[in-house]
Amino acid sequence: MLKSYRAKMLTALLLTISIEGVTKEAELKAPRVSPEEKAVSFWDMKPLETAFINPAPEKLKDNLTVTKLGIDDGNKTQLLELANELAENKYGKYDSLLISHKGQLVFESYFNNGRIDLPHFQFSATKGYTSLIVARAMQLGYLSMADLHKPLVNFFDDLDTSKLAAGTELVTLHNVLSMNSGLRFSDEDLKDFRENREKYSGTAQIQAFFEKTQPINKQSQKYMYQAPDPILVMHVINAVVPGTAKEFIEKEFFNKMGITNYKWKLDPKGIPVAESGADLTSRDMLKIGHMLAQIGNLNNQKFLSEAYLKAAFGAITKPTENWIPESFNYGYFWYQTDIVLKNRNYNVNFAWGAGGNRIIIVNDLDLVIAITGHDREDVIFDQIAKQVLPAFL
């Protein structure tokens, strides 16, 4: 039954035609969002009736270079096997898998609610993009590497410093970017912050974080995954760039990259929600990965601070949450791990959001992977390590 299903899928999706004795793959059109789907939420969309799997991606006007899988490298059979397993929801509910090798898109697939032109929620991968906005601000001179180690309160002019908790001067931009701020709140305060966004926004939100936290000391500044840290980073961006953080992100980051089909939720004061607010298409996720694989270069020009990226992609701290694998390290809102293949270590950096949303960069293999999903268990990273990376050795 399973083999029959796979054979049917491959027949439907990897059509071949013969023209004057030459067999070649037919051009496949990735699924687009219909007018009916635009009118409903992601959660109310009907899944694709047939998964879309294409080892010869379509060339579009998005400045992504495409080529056929296997022309240079890549185990086509191995990747098709994984794609078919994803189509069967073997590893959970995933919506897209795109793979780029040597700067070229070689594999594109959509499942379930995935569509080529649908900005997909990123959940906590948004934190990774927030970190990149810091890198962009630094490249343009609005921040410096030295600023990473200055007291965070110094970035804000309107705080009532007489009410701040003890030790708040110890919190730096470096601390909040690496989830080592030491800010600690009661469950009641956290609930209050979440449920009263109107009350806690703008300067009032910053004041509340620094006022309501438990006292901070060097011993308390240990890793803790929490929303206030990225929120404070976005407040710093808003304080140092010309105009607003929203305008800066649009003009100096997304527009420069040719990314226009995106969403980024705003808080009541119009500040982008840093902990989990961005929606991006899978192809645009891949664009960001390409730029990072080029050490922050875009169109042969320095786009992001290289010094910052080196720190952001390093192993600054060790995550302590029980849902984060022990082999994962944390930088500035980006994860790092080593994957061993054939007795060799491969350094891997990635932004990670719940549901399986990731941009994965493997520089030693010249590989960028974008994956989106809405799976509760989110176990796909193991399969990426086992089935995608080895396909490009």
PDB file of N, CA and C in Angstrom, residues 55-99:
ATOM      1  N   PRO A  55      12.412  18.578  -7.598  1.00  0.00           N
ATOM      2  CA  PRO A  55      13.876  18.650  -7.589  1.00  0.00           C
ATOM      3  C   PRO A  55      14.432  19.507  -8.731  1.00  0.00           C
ATOM      4  N   ALA A  56      13.559  20.280  -9.366  1.00  0.00           N
ATOM      5  CA  ALA A  56      13.979  21.224 -10.406  1.00  0.00           C
ATOM      6  C   ALA A  56      13.158  22.493 -10.238  1.00  0.00           C
ATOM      7  N   PRO A  57      13.435  23.292  -9.201  1.00  0.00           N
ATOM      8  CA  PRO A  57      12.582  24.421  -8.829  1.00  0.00           C
ATOM      9  C   PRO A  57      12.382  25.435  -9.944  1.00  0.00           C
ATOM     10  N   GLU A  58      11.221  26.058  -9.882  1.00  0.00           N
ATOM     11  CA  GLU A  58      10.802  27.049 -10.859  1.00  0.00           C
ATOM     12  C   GLU A  58      11.576  28.355 -10.678  1.00  0.00           C
ATOM     13  N   LYS A  59      12.012  28.944 -11.768  1.00  0.00           N
ATOM     14  CA  LYS A  59      12.670  30.247 -11.744  1.00  0.00           C
ATOM     15  C   LYS A  59      11.615  31.334 -11.672  1.00  0.00           C
ATOM     16  N   LEU A  60      11.685  32.163 -10.647  1.00  0.00           N
ATOM     17  CA  LEU A  60      10.737  33.247 -10.461  1.00  0.00           C
ATOM     18  C   LEU A  60      11.466  34.590 -10.437  1.00  0.00           C
ATOM     19  N   LYS A  61      10.720  35.660 -10.325  1.00  0.00           N
ATOM     20  CA  LYS A  61      11.315  36.998 -10.276  1.00  0.00           C
ATOM     21  C   LYS A  61      11.643  37.388  -8.836  1.00  0.00           C
ATOM     22  N   ASP A  62      12.310  36.500  -8.116  1.00  0.00           N
ATOM     23  CA  ASP A  62      12.632  36.778  -6.716  1.00  0.00           C
ATOM     24  C   ASP A  62      14.143  36.779  -6.474  1.00  0.00           C
ATOM     25  N   ASN A  63      14.915  36.788  -7.548  1.00  0.00           N
ATOM     26  CA  ASN A  63      16.382  36.833  -7.484  1.00  0.00           C
ATOM     27  C   ASN A  63      17.012  35.586  -6.883  1.00  0.00           C
ATOM     28  N   LEU A  64      16.247  34.490  -6.766  1.00  0.00           N
ATOM     29  CA  LEU A  64      16.832  33.227  -6.353  1.00  0.00           C
ATOM     30  C   LEU A  64      17.305  32.466  -7.581  1.00  0.00           C
ATOM     31  N   THR A  65      18.555  32.022  -7.545  1.00  0.00           N
ATOM     32  CA  THR A  65      19.082  31.199  -8.616  1.00  0.00           C
ATOM     33  C   THR A  65      18.637  29.760  -8.387  1.00  0.00           C
ATOM     34  N   VAL A  66      18.176  29.109  -9.434  1.00  0.00           N
ATOM     35  CA  VAL A  66      17.694  27.738  -9.301  1.00  0.00           C
ATOM     36  C   VAL A  66      18.470  26.817 -10.239  1.00  0.00           C
ATOM     37  N   THR A  67      18.515  25.555  -9.876  1.00  0.00           N
ATOM     38  CA  THR A  67      19.094  24.525 -10.740  1.00  0.00           C
ATOM     39  C   THR A  67      18.466  23.195 -10.369  1.00  0.00           C
ATOM     40  N   LYS A  68      18.750  22.166 -11.145  1.00  0.00           N
ATOM     41  CA  LYS A  68      18.189  20.846 -10.877  1.00  0.00           C
ATOM     42  C   LYS A  68      19.049  20.094  -9.872  1.00  0.00           C
ATOM     43  N   LEU A  69      18.399  19.448  -8.967  1.00  0.00           N
ATOM     44  CA  LEU A  69      19.086  18.604  -8.008  1.00  0.00           C
ATOM     45  C   LEU A  69      19.831  17.500  -8.744  1.00  0.00           C
ATOM     46  N   GLY A  70      21.089  17.300  -8.356  1.00  0.00           N
ATOM     47  CA  GLY A  70      21.880  16.239  -8.963  1.00  0.00           C
ATOM     48  C   GLY A  70      22.758  16.686 -10.102  1.00  0.00           C
ATOM     49  N   ILE A  71      22.556  17.930 -10.579  1.00  0.00           N
ATOM     50  CA  ILE A  71      23.404  18.434 -11.654  1.00  0.00           C
ATOM     51  C   ILE A  71      24.845  18.523 -11.177  1.00  0.00           C
ATOM     52  N   ASP A  72      25.025  19.029  -9.964  1.00  0.00           N
ATOM     53  CA  ASP A  72      26.363  19.163  -9.391  1.00  0.00           C
ATOM     54  C   ASP A  72      26.536  18.173  -8.250  1.00  0.00           C
ATOM     55  N   ASP A  73      25.663  18.254  -7.266  1.00  0.00           N
ATOM     56  CA  ASP A  73      25.726  17.390  -6.094  1.00  0.00           C
ATOM     57  C   ASP A  73      24.317  17.159  -5.581  1.00  0.00           C
ATOM     58  N   GLY A  74      24.200  16.262  -4.640  1.00  0.00           N
ATOM     59  CA  GLY A  74      22.910  16.014  -4.013  1.00  0.00           C
ATOM     60  C   GLY A  74      22.351  14.661  -4.396  1.00  0.00           C
ATOM     61  N   ASN A  75      22.055  13.863  -3.412  1.00  0.00           N
ATOM     62  CA  ASN A  75      21.496  12.536  -3.628  1.00  0.00           C
ATOM     63  C   ASN A  75      19.987  12.677  -3.809  1.00  0.00           C
ATOM     64  N   LYS A  76      19.550  12.667  -5.059  1.00  0.00           N
ATOM     65  CA  LYS A  76      18.150  12.911  -5.387  1.00  0.00           C
ATOM     66  C   LYS A  76      17.224  11.871  -4.764  1.00  0.00           C
ATOM     67  N   THR A  77      17.601  10.616  -4.864  1.00  0.00           N
ATOM     68  CA  THR A  77      16.769   9.540  -4.328  1.00  0.00           C
ATOM     69  C   THR A  77      16.558   9.698  -2.824  1.00  0.00           C
ATOM     70  N   GLN A  78      17.622  10.040  -2.140  1.00  0.00           N
ATOM     71  CA  GLN A  78      17.571  10.194  -0.688  1.00  0.00           C
ATOM     72  C   GLN A  78      16.641  11.321  -0.276  1.00  0.00           C
ATOM     73  N   LEU A  79      16.694  12.437  -1.001  1.00  0.00           N
ATOM     74  CA  LEU A  79      15.865  13.590  -0.653  1.00  0.00           C
ATOM     75  C   LEU A  79      14.407  13.367  -1.032  1.00  0.00           C
ATOM     76  N   LEU A  80      14.179  12.683  -2.137  1.00  0.00           N
ATOM     77  CA  LEU A  80      12.806  12.364  -2.509  1.00  0.00           C
ATOM     78  C   LEU A  80      12.175  11.433  -1.468  1.00  0.00           C
ATOM     79  N   GLU A  81      12.978  10.545  -0.936  1.00  0.00           N
ATOM     80  CA  GLU A  81      12.490   9.643   0.104  1.00  0.00           C
ATOM     81  C   GLU A  81      12.014  10.446   1.320  1.00  0.00           C
ATOM     82  N   LEU A  82      12.829  11.413   1.762  1.00  0.00           N
ATOM     83  CA  LEU A  82      12.439  12.242   2.903  1.00  0.00           C
ATOM     84  C   LEU A  82      11.193  13.046   2.582  1.00  0.00           C
ATOM     85  N   ALA A  83      11.124  13.626   1.383  1.00  0.00           N
ATOM     86  CA  ALA A  83       9.967  14.441   1.009  1.00  0.00           C
ATOM     87  C   ALA A  83       8.687  13.611   1.020  1.00  0.00           C
ATOM     88  N   ASN A  84       8.771  12.400   0.539  1.00  0.00           N
ATOM     89  CA  ASN A  84       7.594  11.539   0.555  1.00  0.00           C
ATOM     90  C   ASN A  84       7.187  11.187   1.977  1.00  0.00           C
ATOM     91  N   GLU A  85       8.166  11.009   2.844  1.00  0.00           N
ATOM     92  CA  GLU A  85       7.853  10.750   4.253  1.00  0.00           C
ATOM     93  C   GLU A  85       7.184  11.960   4.899  1.00  0.00           C
ATOM     94  N   LEU A  86       7.651  13.164   4.541  1.00  0.00           N
ATOM     95  CA  LEU A  86       7.019  14.376   5.049  1.00  0.00           C
ATOM     96  C   LEU A  86       5.601  14.504   4.503  1.00  0.00           C
ATOM     97  N   ALA A  87       5.402  14.124   3.244  1.00  0.00           N
ATOM     98  CA  ALA A  87       4.067  14.166   2.652  1.00  0.00           C
ATOM     99  C   ALA A  87       3.109  13.235   3.372  1.00  0.00           C
ATOM    100  N   GLU A  88       3.636  12.170   3.934  1.00  0.00           N
ATOM    101  CA  GLU A  88       2.815  11.207   4.676  1.00  0.00           C
ATOM    102  C   GLU A  88       2.678  11.599   6.150  1.00  0.00           C
ATOM    103  N   ASN A  89       3.258  12.737   6.514  1.00  0.00           N
ATOM    104  CA  ASN A  89       3.255  13.197   7.913  1.00  0.00           C
ATOM    105  C   ASN A  89       3.915  12.185   8.847  1.00  0.00           C
ATOM    106  N   LYS A  90       4.921  11.502   8.336  1.00  0.00           N
ATOM    107  CA  LYS A  90       5.610  10.499   9.142  1.00  0.00           C
ATOM    108  C   LYS A  90       6.280  11.119  10.358  1.00  0.00           C
ATOM    109  N   TYR A  91       6.791  12.348  10.203  1.00  0.00           N
ATOM    110  CA  TYR A  91       7.503  13.011  11.299  1.00  0.00           C
ATOM    111  C   TYR A  91       6.688  14.158  11.904  1.00  0.00           C
ATOM    112  N   GLY A  92       5.426  14.251  11.542  1.00  0.00           N
ATOM    113  CA  GLY A  92       4.588  15.321  12.040  1.00  0.00           C
ATOM    114  C   GLY A  92       4.086  16.193  10.903  1.00  0.00           C
ATOM    115  N   LYS A  93       3.492  17.318  11.258  1.00  0.00           N
ATOM    116  CA  LYS A  93       2.870  18.194  10.266  1.00  0.00           C
ATOM    117  C   LYS A  93       3.833  19.310   9.853  1.00  0.00           C
ATOM    118  N   TYR A  94       4.411  19.145   8.679  1.00  0.00           N
ATOM    119  CA  TYR A  94       5.317  20.159   8.133  1.00  0.00           C
ATOM    120  C   TYR A  94       4.733  20.706   6.840  1.00  0.00           C
ATOM    121  N   ASP A  95       5.052  21.960   6.558  1.00  0.00           N
ATOM    122  CA  ASP A  95       4.420  22.665   5.443  1.00  0.00           C
ATOM    123  C   ASP A  95       5.344  22.932   4.265  1.00  0.00           C
ATOM    124  N   SER A  96       6.639  22.954   4.482  1.00  0.00           N
ATOM    125  CA  SER A  96       7.561  23.151   3.351  1.00  0.00           C
ATOM    126  C   SER A  96       8.957  22.693   3.726  1.00  0.00           C
ATOM    127  N   LEU A  97       9.699  22.298   2.701  1.00  0.00           N
ATOM    128  CA  LEU A  97      11.122  21.997   2.830  1.00  0.00           C
ATOM    129  C   LEU A  97      11.810  22.483   1.571  1.00  0.00           C
ATOM    130  N   LEU A  98      12.708  23.445   1.728  1.00  0.00           N
ATOM    131  CA  LEU A  98      13.484  23.973   0.615  1.00  0.00           C
ATOM    132  C   LEU A  98      14.958  23.798   0.914  1.00  0.00           C
ATOM    133  N   ILE A  99      15.733  23.447  -0.106  1.00  0.00           N
ATOM    134  CA  ILE A  99      17.159  23.196   0.074  1.00  0.00           C
ATOM    135  C   ILE A  99      17.934  23.954  -0.993  1.00  0.00           C
TER     136      ILE A  99
END
